[in-house]
Amino acid sequence: MQELHVETGVPLAPLTTLRLGGPAARLVTATTDEQVIAAVREADDAGTPLLIVAGGSNLVVADEGFDGTVLRIATSGLTLGGTRLELAAGENWSRAVAHAVEAGLAGIECLAGIPGSAGATPVQNVGAYGQEVSRTLTEVVAYDRRTREIVTLPNEECGFAYRDSRFKQDPARHVVLRVRFALEDAGGLSAPLRYAETARVLGVEPGERVPAATARETVLKLRAGKGMVLDPEDHDTWSAGSFFTNPVLDEAQFAAFLERVHERLGPDTVPPAFPDGEGRTKTSAAWLIDRAGFTKGYGSGPARISTKHTLALTNRGSATTADLLALAREVRDGVRAAFGITLTNEPVTVGCAL
């Protein structure tokens, strides 16, 4: 095994899509699974705090940085056999989607343009435009820090839920090494479109299929129009993507929410509502933010709401993590005051909190 690449006092901001965060006491870069495991074991044996970073697209790191070991997973590898896709944890997710589509396979084409690495996708159960990785993911190969063994976890043992998983619930247990997917050979067509906006733009009905490449290109355009495709020159993309998750309400909560909506916006106002099983209803965080008065471009400081999408909180180039969190708290508290719903942040916070 090659020797680990170790640096000290390295700023974490360049390793995140928000470009925020202070220095790491120690930064270790691993390019193989063996190096990942060695670095994790070394930190665990020494009792050193450990932070895992790959694409950095879902991290909000404190201005003080991280007083421990930051392990940057830079592994690579993409294997496609028939409809089976295996990705190393450090593999670029957007490139992997493009590769699958070029091979004529369906199932992840609407997840195009999502920044970050393949290993992060099961942690967050990444989803967009009607698809979630949990629908096609078959197995996660991970290092179990408790048993100190490599384990293979089938889909049903991953605890997938809306933007959630066992890996997110217990982040200190597993380090993802590889992810495996079962895609569909639909003759070059996409999976049935589940998202109304995508179907409308494509001029088809939900449930229909289109060429997978067309679906991918359409999603990339939709994401770019919302500032959700990384561009170093565009501060609207200096974000962690959607900062808040869409609230899921039970019957009593939804009834109280409707009452607040009618009081504030009038009895004819109908908020977004999507059945979410077992008497639950999902509503739109973007709608709540906008109707609470936080419109696109809101803010006067170095951290502002994106000019393209109300769900993205952005660094306009000189923000600090404290600036971003102050804006996030203002939005969260404003939505709660207006509609009685407390929004939950989607990115992982490190050394800081809302």
Coordinates of C-alpha atoms in Angstrom, one line a residue, residues 23-352:
P23 CA -8.6 24.7 8.3
A24 CA -8.2 21.0 9.1
A25 CA -5.6 20.2 11.7
R26 CA -4.7 17.2 9.5
L27 CA -5.8 16.3 6.0
V28 CA -5.3 12.8 4.7
T29 CA -6.0 12.1 1.0
A30 CA -6.8 8.4 0.2
T31 CA -6.9 7.1 -3.4
T32 CA -7.6 3.4 -2.7
D33 CA -10.0 1.5 -0.4
E34 CA -7.0 0.2 1.5
Q35 CA -5.8 3.7 2.2
V36 CA -9.3 4.8 3.3
I37 CA -9.4 1.9 5.8
A38 CA -5.9 2.6 7.0
A39 CA -6.6 6.2 7.6
V40 CA -9.9 5.5 9.5
R41 CA -8.2 2.8 11.7
E42 CA -5.3 5.1 12.5
A43 CA -7.7 7.9 13.6
D44 CA -9.9 5.5 15.6
D45 CA -6.9 3.9 17.3
A46 CA -5.6 7.3 18.3
G47 CA -9.1 8.5 19.4
T48 CA -8.8 11.4 16.9
P49 CA -12.0 13.1 15.6
L50 CA -12.6 12.1 12.0
L51 CA -14.4 13.9 9.2
I52 CA -15.0 12.3 5.9
V53 CA -15.0 14.5 2.8
A54 CA -15.3 13.6 -0.9
G55 CA -17.1 16.0 -3.2
G56 CA -17.9 18.5 -0.4
S57 CA -21.3 19.3 -1.9
N58 CA -23.3 18.7 1.3
L59 CA -21.1 20.2 4.0
V60 CA -21.2 23.3 6.1
V61 CA -17.9 23.6 7.9
A62 CA -17.4 26.0 10.8
D63 CA -15.1 29.0 10.3
E64 CA -12.9 27.5 13.1
G65 CA -12.3 24.5 10.9
F66 CA -11.9 20.9 12.2
D67 CA -9.6 20.0 15.0
G68 CA -8.9 16.4 14.0
T69 CA -8.3 14.3 10.9
V70 CA -10.1 15.1 7.7
L71 CA -10.1 12.1 5.3
R72 CA -10.5 13.1 1.7
I73 CA -11.8 10.1 -0.3
A74 CA -10.3 10.4 -3.8
T75 CA -10.8 6.9 -4.9
S76 CA -11.9 6.3 -8.5
G77 CA -13.4 3.4 -10.5
L78 CA -16.5 2.7 -12.6
T79 CA -17.4 -0.8 -13.6
L80 CA -20.4 -1.5 -15.9
G81 CA -21.4 -5.1 -16.6
G82 CA -24.7 -5.5 -18.3
T83 CA -27.2 -3.4 -16.3
R84 CA -25.0 -3.6 -13.1
L85 CA -23.0 -0.5 -12.2
E86 CA -20.4 -0.3 -9.5
L87 CA -18.8 2.9 -8.4
A88 CA -15.9 3.7 -6.1
A89 CA -16.9 6.1 -3.3
G90 CA -14.8 9.0 -4.7
E91 CA -16.1 8.6 -8.2
N92 CA -17.7 11.8 -9.6
W93 CA -21.5 11.2 -9.5
S94 CA -22.4 13.4 -12.5
R95 CA -19.9 11.6 -14.7
A96 CA -21.2 8.3 -13.6
V97 CA -24.7 9.3 -14.6
A98 CA -23.5 10.4 -18.0
H99 CA -21.7 7.1 -18.5
A100 CA -24.8 5.1 -17.7
V101 CA -26.9 7.1 -20.1
E102 CA -24.3 6.7 -22.8
A103 CA -24.5 3.0 -22.3
G104 CA -28.3 3.2 -22.9
L105 CA -29.3 2.4 -19.3
A106 CA -32.1 3.9 -17.3
G107 CA -32.7 4.6 -13.7
I108 CA -30.4 7.5 -12.7
E109 CA -30.7 9.8 -15.7
C110 CA -32.8 12.4 -13.7
L111 CA -30.1 12.6 -11.1
A112 CA -27.7 14.2 -13.6
G113 CA -25.8 17.3 -12.6
I114 CA -25.9 16.6 -8.8
P115 CA -22.5 17.6 -7.5
G116 CA -20.4 15.4 -5.3
S117 CA -19.2 11.8 -5.1
A118 CA -20.9 8.4 -5.6
G119 CA -20.2 7.5 -2.0
A120 CA -22.3 10.3 -0.7
T121 CA -25.4 9.3 -2.6
P122 CA -26.6 6.6 -0.2
V123 CA -25.9 8.7 2.8
Q124 CA -28.4 11.3 1.8
N125 CA -30.5 9.0 -0.3
V126 CA -29.9 11.6 -3.0
G127 CA -33.0 12.4 -5.1
A128 CA -34.2 14.9 -7.7
Y129 CA -36.8 15.1 -10.5
G130 CA -38.6 12.0 -9.5
Q131 CA -35.7 9.6 -8.9
E132 CA -33.9 8.5 -5.8
V133 CA -30.8 6.4 -5.6
S134 CA -32.6 4.0 -3.2
R135 CA -34.8 2.9 -6.1
T136 CA -31.8 1.5 -8.1
L137 CA -29.1 0.9 -5.5
T138 CA -28.6 -2.7 -4.7
E139 CA -25.6 -2.8 -2.2
V140 CA -23.3 -0.5 -0.3
V141 CA -19.8 -1.8 0.5
A142 CA -18.5 -0.1 3.6
Y143 CA -15.9 -0.2 6.3
D144 CA -17.6 -0.9 9.7
R145 CA -15.7 1.1 12.3
R146 CA -17.4 -0.9 15.1
T147 CA -16.4 -4.4 13.9
R148 CA -13.4 -3.2 12.0
E149 CA -14.5 -5.2 8.9
I150 CA -15.6 -4.6 5.4
V151 CA -19.3 -5.3 5.1
T152 CA -21.7 -5.4 2.2
L153 CA -25.1 -4.0 3.1
P154 CA -28.1 -4.8 0.8
N155 CA -30.6 -2.1 0.0
E156 CA -33.1 -3.3 2.6
E157 CA -30.5 -2.9 5.4
C158 CA -29.7 0.7 4.5
G159 CA -32.7 2.3 6.2
F160 CA -33.5 4.5 3.3
A161 CA -36.2 7.2 3.7
Y162 CA -36.7 10.7 2.3
R163 CA -33.1 12.2 2.2
D164 CA -32.2 9.8 5.0
S165 CA -30.4 6.5 5.6
R166 CA -28.7 4.5 8.4
F167 CA -25.5 6.1 7.3
K168 CA -26.8 9.6 8.0
Q169 CA -28.5 8.5 11.2
D170 CA -25.3 6.9 12.6
P171 CA -22.4 8.7 10.7
A172 CA -19.7 7.4 13.0
R173 CA -20.4 3.7 12.1
H174 CA -19.8 3.1 8.4
V175 CA -17.4 4.6 5.8
V176 CA -18.8 4.0 2.3
L177 CA -16.2 2.4 -0.1
R178 CA -18.3 1.3 -3.1
V179 CA -21.9 1.6 -4.3
R180 CA -23.7 -0.8 -6.6
F181 CA -26.8 -0.3 -8.8
A182 CA -29.1 -2.3 -10.9
L183 CA -30.2 -0.2 -13.9
E184 CA -32.7 -1.0 -16.6
D185 CA -32.1 -1.6 -20.3
A186 CA -35.1 0.0 -21.9
G187 CA -33.7 0.3 -25.3
G188 CA -32.1 3.7 -24.7
L189 CA -35.3 5.1 -23.1
S190 CA -35.5 6.6 -19.7
A191 CA -37.3 5.2 -16.7
P192 CA -41.0 6.3 -16.6
L193 CA -41.0 10.0 -15.8
R194 CA -42.3 10.7 -12.3
Y195 CA -41.8 14.4 -12.0
A196 CA -44.4 16.7 -13.4
E197 CA -42.1 19.6 -14.3
T198 CA -39.8 17.3 -16.3
A199 CA -42.7 15.7 -18.2
R200 CA -44.2 19.1 -18.9
V201 CA -40.9 20.5 -20.3
L202 CA -40.6 17.4 -22.5
G203 CA -44.1 17.6 -23.7
V204 CA -45.2 14.2 -22.4
E205 CA -47.4 12.8 -19.6
P206 CA -46.0 11.6 -16.3
G207 CA -45.3 7.9 -16.5
E208 CA -44.2 8.1 -20.1
R209 CA -40.6 7.4 -21.3
V210 CA -38.3 9.5 -23.4
P211 CA -34.8 8.9 -24.7
A212 CA -32.6 8.7 -21.6
A213 CA -30.1 11.2 -23.1
T214 CA -32.9 13.6 -23.6
A215 CA -34.1 13.2 -20.0
R216 CA -30.6 13.8 -18.8
E217 CA -30.1 16.9 -20.9
T218 CA -33.4 18.3 -19.8
V219 CA -32.6 17.9 -16.2
L220 CA -29.2 19.5 -16.6
K221 CA -30.9 22.5 -18.2
L222 CA -33.5 22.7 -15.4
R223 CA -30.8 22.5 -12.8
A224 CA -28.7 25.1 -14.5
G225 CA -31.6 27.4 -14.6
K226 CA -31.9 27.1 -10.8
G227 CA -28.2 27.5 -10.2
M228 CA -27.8 23.9 -9.3
V229 CA -25.0 23.0 -11.7
L230 CA -21.5 24.0 -10.4
D231 CA -19.9 26.9 -12.2
P232 CA -16.9 28.6 -10.6
E233 CA -17.8 31.9 -12.2
D234 CA -21.4 31.9 -11.0
H235 CA -21.9 32.7 -7.3
D236 CA -25.5 31.3 -7.5
T237 CA -23.8 27.9 -7.7
W238 CA -21.7 28.5 -4.6
S239 CA -24.1 26.6 -2.5
A240 CA -24.8 23.2 -0.9
G241 CA -27.8 22.7 -3.3
S242 CA -31.1 22.7 -1.6
F243 CA -30.5 23.9 2.0
F244 CA -33.8 22.7 3.5
T245 CA -35.7 19.5 3.0
N246 CA -39.4 19.5 2.0
P247 CA -41.5 19.1 5.2
V248 CA -43.5 16.0 5.6
L249 CA -46.6 16.6 7.8
D250 CA -49.1 14.3 9.5
E251 CA -52.8 14.9 9.2
A252 CA -53.1 17.3 12.2
Q253 CA -49.9 19.2 11.2
F254 CA -51.2 19.6 7.6
A255 CA -54.6 20.8 8.8
A256 CA -52.9 23.4 11.1
F257 CA -50.7 24.4 8.2
L258 CA -53.7 24.9 5.9
E259 CA -55.3 27.2 8.5
R260 CA -52.2 29.3 8.7
V261 CA -51.9 29.5 4.9
H262 CA -55.6 30.7 4.6
E263 CA -55.1 33.2 7.4
R264 CA -52.0 34.7 5.8
L265 CA -52.6 34.3 2.1
G266 CA -56.4 34.1 1.7
P267 CA -58.9 31.2 1.7
D268 CA -58.4 30.4 -1.9
T269 CA -54.7 29.8 -1.6
V270 CA -53.8 26.1 -2.2
P271 CA -50.2 25.2 -1.1
P272 CA -48.3 22.4 -2.8
A273 CA -49.3 19.0 -1.3
F274 CA -48.1 15.6 -2.3
P275 CA -49.3 12.4 -0.6
D276 CA -46.4 10.7 1.2
G277 CA -48.1 7.6 2.5
E278 CA -49.7 6.7 5.9
G279 CA -51.7 9.9 6.2
R280 CA -48.6 12.1 5.6
T281 CA -48.4 15.0 3.1
K282 CA -45.2 16.5 1.8
T283 CA -45.2 20.2 1.0
S284 CA -42.6 22.5 -0.7
A285 CA -39.9 24.2 1.3
A286 CA -39.2 26.5 -1.6
W287 CA -42.9 27.6 -1.6
L288 CA -42.8 28.2 2.1
I289 CA -39.7 30.3 1.9
D290 CA -41.0 32.4 -0.9
R291 CA -44.4 33.0 0.7
A292 CA -42.8 33.9 4.0
G293 CA -41.1 36.8 2.2
F294 CA -37.7 35.4 1.4
T295 CA -37.7 35.7 -2.4
K296 CA -34.9 35.0 -4.9
G297 CA -31.8 37.1 -4.2
Y298 CA -32.9 37.9 -0.6
G299 CA -30.2 39.3 1.6
S300 CA -27.9 42.3 1.6
G301 CA -24.7 40.6 2.9
P302 CA -22.1 38.2 1.5
A303 CA -24.5 35.3 2.1
R304 CA -27.8 35.5 0.2
I305 CA -30.6 33.4 -1.3
S306 CA -29.8 32.4 -4.8
T307 CA -31.2 34.7 -7.5
K308 CA -32.4 31.5 -9.3
H309 CA -33.8 29.3 -6.6
T310 CA -35.1 30.1 -3.1
L311 CA -33.9 26.8 -1.7
A312 CA -30.2 27.5 -2.3
L313 CA -28.3 29.7 0.2
T314 CA -25.2 31.0 -1.5
N315 CA -21.8 32.4 -0.8
R316 CA -21.4 35.6 -2.9
G317 CA -17.6 35.3 -2.7
S318 CA -16.7 36.7 0.7
A319 CA -19.1 35.1 3.1
T320 CA -18.2 33.2 6.2
T321 CA -20.0 30.2 7.6
A322 CA -21.4 32.5 10.3
D323 CA -22.9 34.7 7.6
L324 CA -24.5 31.7 6.0
L325 CA -25.9 30.3 9.2
A326 CA -27.3 33.7 10.2
L327 CA -29.2 33.8 6.9
A328 CA -30.4 30.2 7.3
R329 CA -31.7 30.9 10.8
E330 CA -33.5 34.0 9.6
V331 CA -35.2 32.0 6.9
R332 CA -36.0 29.1 9.2
D333 CA -37.5 31.4 11.9
G334 CA -39.4 33.4 9.4
V335 CA -41.1 30.3 7.9
R336 CA -41.9 29.1 11.4
A337 CA -43.5 32.4 12.3
A338 CA -45.5 32.5 9.1
F339 CA -46.7 29.0 8.8
G340 CA -45.9 27.1 12.0
I341 CA -43.4 24.7 10.2
T342 CA -39.8 24.4 11.2
L343 CA -37.6 23.7 8.3
T344 CA -34.7 21.2 8.6
N345 CA -31.4 21.7 7.0
E346 CA -30.3 19.2 4.4
P347 CA -26.5 19.7 4.4
V348 CA -24.4 18.2 7.2
T349 CA -23.0 20.8 9.7
V350 CA -19.5 20.3 11.0
G351 CA -18.5 22.2 14.2
C352 CA -21.6 24.5 13.9

